[in-house]
Amino acid sequence: MTSSTSLLATLPGQYYTDPAIFALEQSRIFGSRWLAVARASDVDRPGRYRTIEVGGESVLLVRGRDGGLRAFFNVCRHRGARLCTEADGEARRSLQCPYHAWTYGFDGKLVAAPNLTNMPDVDRSAYGLVPVHLREWLGYAWICLADEPPSFEETVRDAVTGRLGDPAAIGSWQLDELRVGRRISYDVKANWKLIVENFMECYHCATIHPELTEVLPEFAQGYAAQYYVGHGAEFGPEIEGFTVDGAAGFDRLGGVDPGRDRRYYAITINPQVFLNLVPDHVIFHRMLPISAERTLVECDWLYSKEVVASGKDVSRSVELFHRVNQQDFDACERCQPAMSSRIYAHGGVLVPSEHHLGAFHSWVLDALA
Ligand code: FES
Ligand code: FE
């Protein structure tokens, strides 16, 4: 008699293609969870704003006169016009609706509306912009579209501190002090879950990431750093820095423990953030799904103030993970068309070194249930 072990299944193909499932994810996941939507410094002075399309809504992130950051639904309270239509911009004195010129302060208050002065009994404070829950952490603006958001600490902070094994560890990278040295946006023709799954496993590393496995030789064995190498993946003996050719990078960031000096840490924060920590920089990815088959990924390379201010050349470290991103997103795009094949109707399989993806699938199914 022979015994055989069967492999765990992935989600069925329709989870990656079906607009009805995507709509449910938009409301139950992206419309309900904490999401990192922008670097707080993207809106660095009063009146600067960004608009973000997420969870089926347009969100307006704006810096107030008091220096505070605020988020609102980007919907005029009069007859619903989009207040700001650009992805980013700067308003001079106030936010004025381009339709009938209702005018809002950067704090969301309705400050003027043509003809409404004839009706002094109308309570203007009732017609301000509707706020969106907002937190600032790691230098990013995190929003939640739910009326009652889940605990930020449990759903976001703990995902990070749990992976580093020490609640204080993330603080040593001082992410809120870092500056954006480079930002690259990727328009990926693949379902967002293919991108998460890909990021969570390293079974593909030996096949598609020659530069990365050169720097992190243990990745060639196929075990994902964040799940199997909880201590962080170690740089190869000849490697001096996390750069495309292994050449030295920059000085270790001030607070980073010397014990983490030659290591790489990767963290996924469900549903849309991937964080990579190396001694001299941080790579922060945030995903925004556009449709069942298309996802925008904005990736920031963060360095110390000194490195960015001095204009030092960051291209060798940017090039390493930019290549990794392209290799990963190409792989996701290669899978996407097959998600609607009848061969994938019941999904594919996970090898043992990918079994932790099952936990992500359960997380998605629970959220949609
Ligand atoms: Fe904005 Fe009328 S819709 S002022
Ligand atoms: Fe990869």
mmCIF file of C-alpha atoms and ligand atoms in Angstrom:
data_model
loop_
_atom_site.group_PDB
_atom_site.id
_atom_site.type_symbol
_atom_site.label_atom_id
_atom_site.label_comp_id
_atom_site.label_asym_id
_atom_site.label_seq_id
_atom_site.Cartn_x
_atom_site.Cartn_y
_atom_site.Cartn_z
ATOM 1 C CA MET A 1 0.000 0.000 0.000
ATOM 2 C CA THR A 2 1.214 3.482 -0.733
ATOM 3 C CA SER A 3 0.203 6.502 1.254
ATOM 4 C CA SER A 4 0.124 9.954 -0.253
ATOM 5 C CA THR A 5 -0.069 13.386 1.213
ATOM 6 C CA SER A 6 -2.352 15.837 -0.463
ATOM 7 C CA LEU A 7 -1.396 19.460 -0.791
ATOM 8 C CA LEU A 8 -3.462 22.343 0.563
ATOM 9 C CA ALA A 9 -5.599 24.115 -2.007
ATOM 10 C CA THR A 10 -5.532 27.824 -2.817
ATOM 11 C CA LEU A 11 -8.693 29.876 -3.228
ATOM 12 C CA PRO A 12 -10.764 28.977 -6.322
ATOM 13 C CA GLY A 13 -10.040 30.995 -9.458
ATOM 14 C CA GLN A 14 -13.179 33.115 -9.259
ATOM 15 C CA TYR A 15 -11.834 34.817 -6.116
ATOM 16 C CA TYR A 16 -9.341 36.526 -8.399
ATOM 17 C CA THR A 17 -11.723 37.513 -11.207
ATOM 18 C CA ASP A 18 -15.325 37.829 -10.038
ATOM 19 C CA PRO A 19 -16.516 41.473 -9.822
ATOM 20 C CA ALA A 20 -19.125 40.478 -7.200
ATOM 21 C CA ILE A 21 -16.419 39.048 -4.910
ATOM 22 C CA PHE A 22 -14.307 42.142 -5.559
ATOM 23 C CA ALA A 23 -17.247 44.372 -4.564
ATOM 24 C CA LEU A 24 -17.641 42.391 -1.350
ATOM 25 C CA GLU A 25 -13.912 42.766 -0.622
ATOM 26 C CA GLN A 26 -14.155 46.497 -1.253
ATOM 27 C CA SER A 27 -16.820 46.814 1.412
ATOM 28 C CA ARG A 28 -15.805 44.107 3.954
ATOM 29 C CA ILE A 29 -12.035 44.489 3.696
ATOM 30 C CA PHE A 30 -10.956 47.774 2.109
ATOM 31 C CA GLY A 31 -14.012 49.627 3.371
ATOM 32 C CA SER A 32 -13.650 48.257 6.905
ATOM 33 C CA ARG A 33 -9.964 47.880 7.811
ATOM 34 C CA TRP A 34 -7.160 50.299 8.551
ATOM 35 C CA LEU A 35 -5.250 51.145 5.365
ATOM 36 C CA ALA A 36 -2.047 53.111 4.809
ATOM 37 C CA VAL A 37 -2.946 55.562 2.055
ATOM 38 C CA ALA A 38 -0.214 58.208 1.881
ATOM 39 C CA ARG A 39 3.043 59.359 3.415
ATOM 40 C CA ALA A 40 2.085 62.098 5.875
ATOM 41 C CA SER A 41 4.810 64.315 4.366
ATOM 42 C CA ASP A 42 3.059 64.127 0.961
ATOM 43 C CA VAL A 43 0.797 66.854 2.366
ATOM 44 C CA ASP A 44 3.396 68.894 4.174
ATOM 45 C CA ARG A 45 1.796 72.356 4.488
ATOM 46 C CA PRO A 46 -1.671 73.870 5.013
ATOM 47 C CA GLY A 47 -3.881 73.355 1.991
ATOM 48 C CA ARG A 48 -1.819 70.551 0.470
ATOM 49 C CA TYR A 49 -4.033 67.564 -0.276
ATOM 50 C CA ARG A 50 -4.129 64.121 -1.802
ATOM 51 C CA THR A 51 -7.148 62.187 -3.012
ATOM 52 C CA ILE A 52 -7.174 58.417 -2.702
ATOM 53 C CA GLU A 53 -9.636 56.035 -4.357
ATOM 54 C CA VAL A 54 -10.196 53.158 -1.987
ATOM 55 C CA GLY A 55 -12.946 50.841 -0.789
ATOM 56 C CA GLY A 56 -15.308 52.276 -3.397
ATOM 57 C CA GLU A 57 -14.869 55.803 -2.015
ATOM 58 C CA SER A 58 -12.731 58.832 -2.768
ATOM 59 C CA VAL A 59 -10.924 60.063 0.327
ATOM 60 C CA LEU A 60 -9.487 63.562 0.686
ATOM 61 C CA LEU A 61 -6.428 63.913 2.889
ATOM 62 C CA VAL A 62 -5.613 67.532 3.724
ATOM 63 C CA ARG A 63 -3.224 69.451 5.977
ATOM 64 C CA GLY A 64 -5.002 72.049 8.148
ATOM 65 C CA ARG A 65 -3.960 75.567 9.141
ATOM 66 C CA ASP A 66 -3.205 74.196 12.597
ATOM 67 C CA GLY A 67 -0.704 71.760 11.049
ATOM 68 C CA GLY A 68 -2.958 68.775 11.699
ATOM 69 C CA LEU A 69 -3.731 66.142 9.105
ATOM 70 C CA ARG A 70 -7.382 65.339 8.386
ATOM 71 C CA ALA A 71 -9.273 62.939 6.140
ATOM 72 C CA PHE A 72 -12.746 63.435 4.685
ATOM 73 C CA PHE A 73 -15.015 61.780 2.175
ATOM 74 C CA ASN A 74 -14.302 63.689 -1.032
ATOM 75 C CA VAL A 75 -17.988 64.397 -1.542
ATOM 76 C CA CYS A 76 -19.596 67.845 -1.480
ATOM 77 C CA ARG A 77 -22.454 67.943 1.025
ATOM 78 C CA HIS A 78 -24.629 69.967 -1.365
ATOM 79 C CA ARG A 79 -25.335 67.746 -4.350
ATOM 80 C CA GLY A 80 -22.419 65.364 -4.163
ATOM 81 C CA ALA A 81 -19.818 66.709 -6.586
ATOM 82 C CA ARG A 82 -16.268 65.441 -6.137
ATOM 83 C CA LEU A 83 -14.656 68.294 -4.275
ATOM 84 C CA CYS A 84 -11.087 67.702 -5.464
ATOM 85 C CA THR A 85 -10.504 65.865 -8.707
ATOM 86 C CA GLU A 86 -6.698 65.864 -8.858
ATOM 87 C CA ALA A 87 -4.640 63.089 -7.239
ATOM 88 C CA ASP A 88 -2.761 65.795 -5.337
ATOM 89 C CA GLY A 89 -2.690 69.542 -5.187
ATOM 90 C CA GLU A 90 -2.657 72.613 -3.028
ATOM 91 C CA ALA A 91 -5.627 74.800 -2.161
ATOM 92 C CA ARG A 92 -4.909 78.449 -1.320
ATOM 93 C CA ARG A 93 -7.453 79.522 1.281
ATOM 94 C CA SER A 94 -10.140 76.883 1.322
ATOM 95 C CA LEU A 95 -11.625 73.965 -0.555
ATOM 96 C CA GLN A 96 -14.237 75.194 -2.999
ATOM 97 C CA CYS A 97 -16.639 72.898 -4.785
ATOM 98 C CA PRO A 98 -16.382 73.478 -8.537
ATOM 99 C CA TYR A 99 -20.156 73.025 -9.004
ATOM 100 C CA HIS A 100 -22.039 75.678 -6.940
ATOM 101 C CA ALA A 101 -19.064 76.987 -4.969
ATOM 102 C CA TRP A 102 -19.814 75.721 -1.498
ATOM 103 C CA THR A 103 -16.617 76.479 0.367
ATOM 104 C CA TYR A 104 -15.046 74.411 3.138
ATOM 105 C CA GLY A 105 -12.189 75.133 5.523
ATOM 106 C CA PHE A 106 -9.264 72.709 5.682
ATOM 107 C CA ASP A 107 -10.891 71.512 8.898
ATOM 108 C CA GLY A 108 -13.950 70.460 6.859
ATOM 109 C CA LYS A 109 -16.294 73.181 8.160
ATOM 110 C CA LEU A 110 -18.672 74.749 5.663
ATOM 111 C CA VAL A 111 -17.571 78.378 5.625
ATOM 112 C CA ALA A 112 -19.552 79.838 2.737
ATOM 113 C CA ALA A 113 -22.312 78.896 0.339
ATOM 114 C CA PRO A 114 -23.783 81.301 -2.239
ATOM 115 C CA ASN A 115 -27.321 82.425 -1.346
ATOM 116 C CA LEU A 116 -27.315 80.554 1.930
ATOM 117 C CA THR A 117 -26.751 83.862 3.736
ATOM 118 C CA ASN A 118 -30.406 84.589 2.941
ATOM 119 C CA MET A 119 -31.290 81.743 5.257
ATOM 120 C CA PRO A 120 -29.627 82.612 8.585
ATOM 121 C CA ASP A 121 -31.445 79.805 10.389
ATOM 122 C CA VAL A 122 -29.621 77.101 8.391
ATOM 123 C CA ASP A 123 -27.085 75.439 10.670
ATOM 124 C CA ARG A 124 -23.904 75.432 8.600
ATOM 125 C CA SER A 125 -22.078 73.224 11.033
ATOM 126 C CA ALA A 126 -24.405 70.400 9.972
ATOM 127 C CA TYR A 127 -23.104 70.551 6.396
ATOM 128 C CA GLY A 128 -19.372 70.214 6.811
ATOM 129 C CA LEU A 129 -17.354 67.526 5.064
ATOM 130 C CA VAL A 130 -17.798 64.079 6.572
ATOM 131 C CA PRO A 131 -14.622 62.974 8.368
ATOM 132 C CA VAL A 132 -12.890 59.640 7.832
ATOM 133 C CA HIS A 133 -11.096 57.944 10.761
ATOM 134 C CA LEU A 134 -7.409 58.753 10.584
ATOM 135 C CA ARG A 135 -4.266 57.653 12.428
ATOM 136 C CA GLU A 136 -0.661 58.586 11.798
ATOM 137 C CA TRP A 137 1.910 55.867 12.361
ATOM 138 C CA LEU A 138 5.372 55.143 10.914
ATOM 139 C CA GLY A 139 5.077 58.447 9.062
ATOM 140 C CA TYR A 140 2.020 57.257 7.112
ATOM 141 C CA ALA A 141 -1.612 58.326 7.119
ATOM 142 C CA TRP A 142 -3.800 55.305 7.886
ATOM 143 C CA ILE A 143 -7.521 55.651 7.289
ATOM 144 C CA CYS A 144 -10.519 53.505 8.047
ATOM 145 C CA LEU A 145 -13.825 53.957 6.245
ATOM 146 C CA ALA A 146 -15.845 51.944 8.770
ATOM 147 C CA ASP A 147 -18.231 53.767 11.106
ATOM 148 C CA GLU A 148 -16.608 51.876 13.958
ATOM 149 C CA PRO A 149 -13.032 50.935 13.081
ATOM 150 C CA PRO A 150 -11.374 47.826 14.480
ATOM 151 C CA SER A 151 -8.610 48.387 17.024
ATOM 152 C CA PHE A 152 -5.613 49.977 15.278
ATOM 153 C CA GLU A 153 -3.325 48.444 17.898
ATOM 154 C CA GLU A 154 -4.595 44.907 17.390
ATOM 155 C CA THR A 155 -4.962 44.925 13.619
ATOM 156 C CA VAL A 156 -1.995 47.046 12.557
ATOM 157 C CA ARG A 157 0.570 47.574 15.317
ATOM 158 C CA ASP A 158 0.528 44.019 16.606
ATOM 159 C CA ALA A 159 1.064 42.632 13.087
ATOM 160 C CA VAL A 160 4.351 44.523 12.987
ATOM 161 C CA THR A 161 5.575 44.100 16.529
ATOM 162 C CA GLY A 162 4.625 40.402 16.505
ATOM 163 C CA ARG A 163 6.886 39.766 13.521
ATOM 164 C CA LEU A 164 9.883 41.540 14.990
ATOM 165 C CA GLY A 165 9.528 39.632 18.247
ATOM 166 C CA ASP A 166 10.013 42.781 20.324
ATOM 167 C CA PRO A 167 7.310 45.446 20.575
ATOM 168 C CA ALA A 168 9.908 48.217 20.755
ATOM 169 C CA ALA A 169 11.912 47.033 17.744
ATOM 170 C CA ILE A 170 10.014 48.857 14.998
ATOM 171 C CA GLY A 171 10.693 52.135 16.815
ATOM 172 C CA SER A 172 14.426 51.692 16.244
ATOM 173 C CA TRP A 173 14.016 52.363 12.519
ATOM 174 C CA GLN A 174 12.340 55.701 13.439
ATOM 175 C CA LEU A 175 10.161 55.517 10.349
ATOM 176 C CA ASP A 176 8.392 58.783 11.011
ATOM 177 C CA GLU A 177 11.743 60.594 10.855
ATOM 178 C CA LEU A 178 12.769 59.083 7.518
ATOM 179 C CA ARG A 179 12.465 60.822 4.157
ATOM 180 C CA VAL A 180 11.232 59.480 0.847
ATOM 181 C CA GLY A 181 14.340 58.992 -1.303
ATOM 182 C CA ARG A 182 12.429 57.456 -4.195
ATOM 183 C CA ARG A 183 8.840 56.550 -4.973
ATOM 184 C CA ILE A 184 7.780 54.236 -7.794
ATOM 185 C CA SER A 185 4.157 53.452 -8.634
ATOM 186 C CA TYR A 186 3.291 50.166 -10.304
ATOM 187 C CA ASP A 187 0.053 49.508 -12.156
ATOM 188 C CA VAL A 188 -0.254 45.743 -11.851
ATOM 189 C CA LYS A 189 -2.714 43.787 -13.983
ATOM 190 C CA ALA A 190 -3.426 41.268 -11.266
ATOM 191 C CA ASN A 191 -5.790 40.715 -8.367
ATOM 192 C CA TRP A 192 -4.524 42.171 -5.082
ATOM 193 C CA LYS A 193 -4.533 38.747 -3.398
ATOM 194 C CA LEU A 194 -2.065 37.334 -5.933
ATOM 195 C CA ILE A 195 0.256 40.170 -4.922
ATOM 196 C CA VAL A 196 -0.153 39.466 -1.195
ATOM 197 C CA GLU A 197 0.358 35.733 -1.695
ATOM 198 C CA ASN A 198 3.458 36.348 -3.757
ATOM 199 C CA PHE A 199 4.898 38.644 -1.134
ATOM 200 C CA MET A 200 4.254 36.091 1.607
ATOM 201 C CA GLU A 201 6.157 33.219 0.003
ATOM 202 C CA CYS A 202 9.716 32.750 -1.169
ATOM 203 C CA TYR A 203 9.241 29.473 -3.040
ATOM 204 C CA HIS A 204 9.658 31.578 -6.197
ATOM 205 C CA CYS A 205 12.795 33.395 -5.032
ATOM 206 C CA ALA A 206 15.336 30.988 -6.530
ATOM 207 C CA THR A 207 13.551 31.049 -9.893
ATOM 208 C CA ILE A 208 12.811 34.727 -10.428
ATOM 209 C CA HIS A 209 14.983 36.795 -8.043
ATOM 210 C CA PRO A 210 18.661 36.329 -9.009
ATOM 211 C CA GLU A 211 19.784 39.635 -7.449
ATOM 212 C CA LEU A 212 17.843 39.138 -4.210
ATOM 213 C CA THR A 213 19.075 35.570 -3.650
ATOM 214 C CA GLU A 214 22.628 36.795 -4.247
ATOM 215 C CA VAL A 215 22.220 39.251 -1.366
ATOM 216 C CA LEU A 216 20.152 36.889 0.817
ATOM 217 C CA PRO A 217 21.425 33.380 -0.048
ATOM 218 C CA GLU A 218 19.037 31.632 2.355
ATOM 219 C CA PHE A 219 16.143 32.843 0.183
ATOM 220 C CA ALA A 220 17.238 30.388 -2.507
ATOM 221 C CA GLN A 221 15.949 27.626 -0.213
ATOM 222 C CA GLY A 222 12.428 28.904 -0.653
ATOM 223 C CA TYR A 223 11.479 29.721 2.927
ATOM 224 C CA ALA A 224 9.793 33.077 3.418
ATOM 225 C CA ALA A 225 11.757 35.324 5.724
ATOM 226 C CA GLN A 226 8.842 36.592 7.733
ATOM 227 C CA TYR A 227 7.424 33.172 8.551
ATOM 228 C CA TYR A 228 10.419 30.860 8.719
ATOM 229 C CA VAL A 229 13.302 33.194 9.427
ATOM 230 C CA GLY A 230 11.717 35.169 12.245
ATOM 231 C CA HIS A 231 15.137 36.529 13.179
ATOM 232 C CA GLY A 232 15.457 38.193 9.758
ATOM 233 C CA ALA A 233 17.279 36.827 6.733
ATOM 234 C CA GLU A 234 21.036 37.227 6.884
ATOM 235 C CA PHE A 235 23.093 38.923 4.177
ATOM 236 C CA GLY A 236 25.539 36.648 2.326
ATOM 237 C CA PRO A 237 29.139 36.678 3.636
ATOM 238 C CA GLU A 238 30.457 38.772 0.714
ATOM 239 C CA ILE A 239 27.564 41.209 0.824
ATOM 240 C CA GLU A 240 28.229 44.673 2.195
ATOM 241 C CA GLY A 241 24.814 46.262 1.802
ATOM 242 C CA PHE A 242 21.246 45.742 0.595
ATOM 243 C CA THR A 243 22.028 46.976 -2.922
ATOM 244 C CA VAL A 244 21.691 45.554 -6.405
ATOM 245 C CA ASP A 245 25.335 44.453 -6.534
ATOM 246 C CA GLY A 246 25.837 43.897 -2.795
ATOM 247 C CA ALA A 247 28.037 47.016 -2.531
ATOM 248 C CA ALA A 248 27.948 48.990 0.713
ATOM 249 C CA GLY A 249 24.848 51.065 1.383
ATOM 250 C CA PHE A 250 24.655 53.912 3.891
ATOM 251 C CA ASP A 251 25.319 54.123 7.627
ATOM 252 C CA ARG A 252 23.034 52.054 9.785
ATOM 253 C CA LEU A 253 19.988 54.090 10.820
ATOM 254 C CA GLY A 254 20.566 55.613 14.240
ATOM 255 C CA GLY A 255 18.370 53.446 16.421
ATOM 256 C CA VAL A 256 18.818 50.088 14.713
ATOM 257 C CA ASP A 257 20.293 47.449 16.977
ATOM 258 C CA PRO A 258 23.779 46.345 15.825
ATOM 259 C CA GLY A 259 22.468 42.777 16.116
ATOM 260 C CA ARG A 260 20.143 43.523 13.210
ATOM 261 C CA ASP A 261 22.925 45.081 11.173
ATOM 262 C CA ARG A 262 23.176 42.483 8.420
ATOM 263 C CA ARG A 263 19.601 41.361 8.288
ATOM 264 C CA TYR A 264 16.472 41.838 6.238
ATOM 265 C CA TYR A 265 12.996 41.769 7.752
ATOM 266 C CA ALA A 266 9.769 41.486 5.745
ATOM 267 C CA ILE A 267 6.340 42.101 7.246
ATOM 268 C CA THR A 268 2.850 41.936 5.743
ATOM 269 C CA ILE A 269 0.143 44.044 7.359
ATOM 270 C CA ASN A 270 -3.199 42.817 6.068
ATOM 271 C CA PRO A 271 -4.679 43.753 3.762
ATOM 272 C CA GLN A 272 -2.405 46.100 1.840
ATOM 273 C CA VAL A 273 0.966 46.983 3.349
ATOM 274 C CA PHE A 274 4.327 45.244 2.883
ATOM 275 C CA LEU A 275 7.216 46.499 4.900
ATOM 276 C CA ASN A 276 10.882 45.646 4.351
ATOM 277 C CA LEU A 277 13.442 46.697 6.924
ATOM 278 C CA VAL A 278 17.191 46.687 6.297
ATOM 279 C CA PRO A 279 19.895 48.447 8.315
ATOM 280 C CA ASP A 280 20.121 51.638 6.246
ATOM 281 C CA HIS A 281 16.670 52.006 4.688
ATOM 282 C CA VAL A 282 13.050 50.921 4.707
ATOM 283 C CA ILE A 283 10.884 49.908 1.759
ATOM 284 C CA PHE A 284 7.182 50.560 2.299
ATOM 285 C CA HIS A 285 4.641 49.203 -0.228
ATOM 286 C CA ARG A 286 0.949 50.042 -0.114
ATOM 287 C CA MET A 287 -1.581 48.525 -2.484
ATOM 288 C CA LEU A 288 -4.860 49.950 -3.671
ATOM 289 C CA PRO A 289 -7.049 47.579 -5.676
ATOM 290 C CA ILE A 290 -8.721 49.160 -8.712
ATOM 291 C CA SER A 291 -10.704 46.164 -9.939
ATOM 292 C CA ALA A 292 -10.685 42.383 -9.589
ATOM 293 C CA GLU A 293 -7.868 42.259 -12.124
ATOM 294 C CA ARG A 294 -5.925 45.453 -11.490
ATOM 295 C CA THR A 295 -4.040 46.853 -8.485
ATOM 296 C CA LEU A 296 -1.968 49.975 -7.939
ATOM 297 C CA VAL A 297 1.119 49.575 -5.781
ATOM 298 C CA GLU A 298 2.928 52.637 -4.500
ATOM 299 C CA CYS A 299 6.402 51.864 -3.178
ATOM 300 C CA ASP A 300 8.525 54.267 -1.113
ATOM 301 C CA TRP A 301 12.232 53.882 -0.391
ATOM 302 C CA LEU A 302 12.865 55.696 2.903
ATOM 303 C CA TYR A 303 16.280 56.897 4.056
ATOM 304 C CA SER A 304 17.637 59.067 6.830
ATOM 305 C CA LYS A 305 17.135 62.819 6.559
ATOM 306 C CA GLU A 306 20.891 63.215 6.066
ATOM 307 C CA VAL A 307 21.082 60.798 3.144
ATOM 308 C CA VAL A 308 18.166 62.459 1.321
ATOM 309 C CA ALA A 309 19.260 66.025 2.126
ATOM 310 C CA SER A 310 22.827 65.379 0.952
ATOM 311 C CA GLY A 311 21.559 64.138 -2.427
ATOM 312 C CA LYS A 312 23.550 60.892 -2.070
ATOM 313 C CA ASP A 313 22.933 58.390 -4.835
ATOM 314 C CA VAL A 314 20.267 55.948 -3.655
ATOM 315 C CA SER A 315 19.914 54.207 -6.999
ATOM 316 C CA ARG A 316 21.832 51.039 -6.087
ATOM 317 C CA SER A 317 19.512 50.216 -3.210
ATOM 318 C CA VAL A 318 16.408 51.342 -5.131
ATOM 319 C CA GLU A 319 17.433 49.197 -8.098
ATOM 320 C CA LEU A 320 17.582 46.012 -6.038
ATOM 321 C CA PHE A 321 13.990 46.085 -4.838
ATOM 322 C CA HIS A 322 12.679 47.750 -7.985
ATOM 323 C CA ARG A 323 13.898 44.679 -9.887
ATOM 324 C CA VAL A 324 12.352 42.423 -7.256
ATOM 325 C CA ASN A 325 9.057 44.304 -7.623
ATOM 326 C CA GLN A 326 9.099 43.984 -11.398
ATOM 327 C CA GLN A 327 9.938 40.285 -11.195
ATOM 328 C CA ASP A 328 7.148 39.736 -8.669
ATOM 329 C CA PHE A 329 4.529 41.763 -10.521
ATOM 330 C CA ASP A 330 5.408 40.072 -13.824
ATOM 331 C CA ALA A 331 4.808 36.733 -12.112
ATOM 332 C CA CYS A 332 1.443 37.924 -10.738
ATOM 333 C CA GLU A 333 0.439 39.172 -14.194
ATOM 334 C CA ARG A 334 1.420 35.812 -15.650
ATOM 335 C CA CYS A 335 -0.973 34.057 -13.249
ATOM 336 C CA GLN A 336 -3.910 36.445 -13.551
ATOM 337 C CA PRO A 337 -5.221 35.339 -16.996
ATOM 338 C CA ALA A 338 -5.234 31.699 -15.845
ATOM 339 C CA MET A 339 -7.455 32.513 -12.855
ATOM 340 C CA SER A 340 -10.446 32.364 -15.200
ATOM 341 C CA SER A 341 -9.346 29.075 -16.780
ATOM 342 C CA ARG A 342 -11.617 26.121 -16.018
ATOM 343 C CA ILE A 343 -8.427 24.339 -14.955
ATOM 344 C CA TYR A 344 -8.186 26.741 -12.013
ATOM 345 C CA ALA A 345 -11.895 26.659 -11.108
ATOM 346 C CA HIS A 346 -11.011 24.760 -7.910
ATOM 347 C CA GLY A 347 -7.769 26.618 -7.413
ATOM 348 C CA GLY A 348 -4.172 25.445 -7.326
ATOM 349 C CA VAL A 349 -2.128 23.966 -4.502
ATOM 350 C CA LEU A 350 0.338 25.107 -1.854
ATOM 351 C CA VAL A 351 3.567 23.258 -1.116
ATOM 352 C CA PRO A 352 4.496 22.936 2.579
ATOM 353 C CA SER A 353 6.752 26.026 2.524
ATOM 354 C CA GLU A 354 3.697 28.001 1.383
ATOM 355 C CA HIS A 355 1.250 26.575 3.925
ATOM 356 C CA HIS A 356 1.139 29.874 5.822
ATOM 357 C CA LEU A 357 -0.731 31.311 2.816
ATOM 358 C CA GLY A 358 -3.631 29.199 4.022
ATOM 359 C CA ALA A 359 -3.901 31.547 7.006
ATOM 360 C CA PHE A 360 -4.220 34.504 4.638
ATOM 361 C CA HIS A 361 -6.928 32.698 2.670
ATOM 362 C CA SER A 362 -8.819 31.971 5.907
ATOM 363 C CA TRP A 363 -8.455 35.628 6.885
ATOM 364 C CA VAL A 364 -9.999 36.703 3.568
ATOM 365 C CA LEU A 365 -12.830 34.158 3.798
ATOM 366 C CA ASP A 366 -13.601 35.176 7.388
ATOM 367 C CA ALA A 367 -13.707 38.829 6.388
ATOM 368 C CA LEU A 368 -16.127 38.049 3.538
ATOM 369 C CA ALA A 369 -18.322 35.658 5.529
HETATM 370 FE FE1 FES B 1 -20.912 71.150 -4.434
HETATM 371 FE FE2 FES B 1 -23.222 72.061 -5.327
HETATM 372 S S1 FES B 1 -22.416 70.059 -5.473
HETATM 373 S S2 FES B 1 -21.661 73.130 -4.313
HETATM 374 FE FE FE B 2 9.278 37.812 -4.772
#
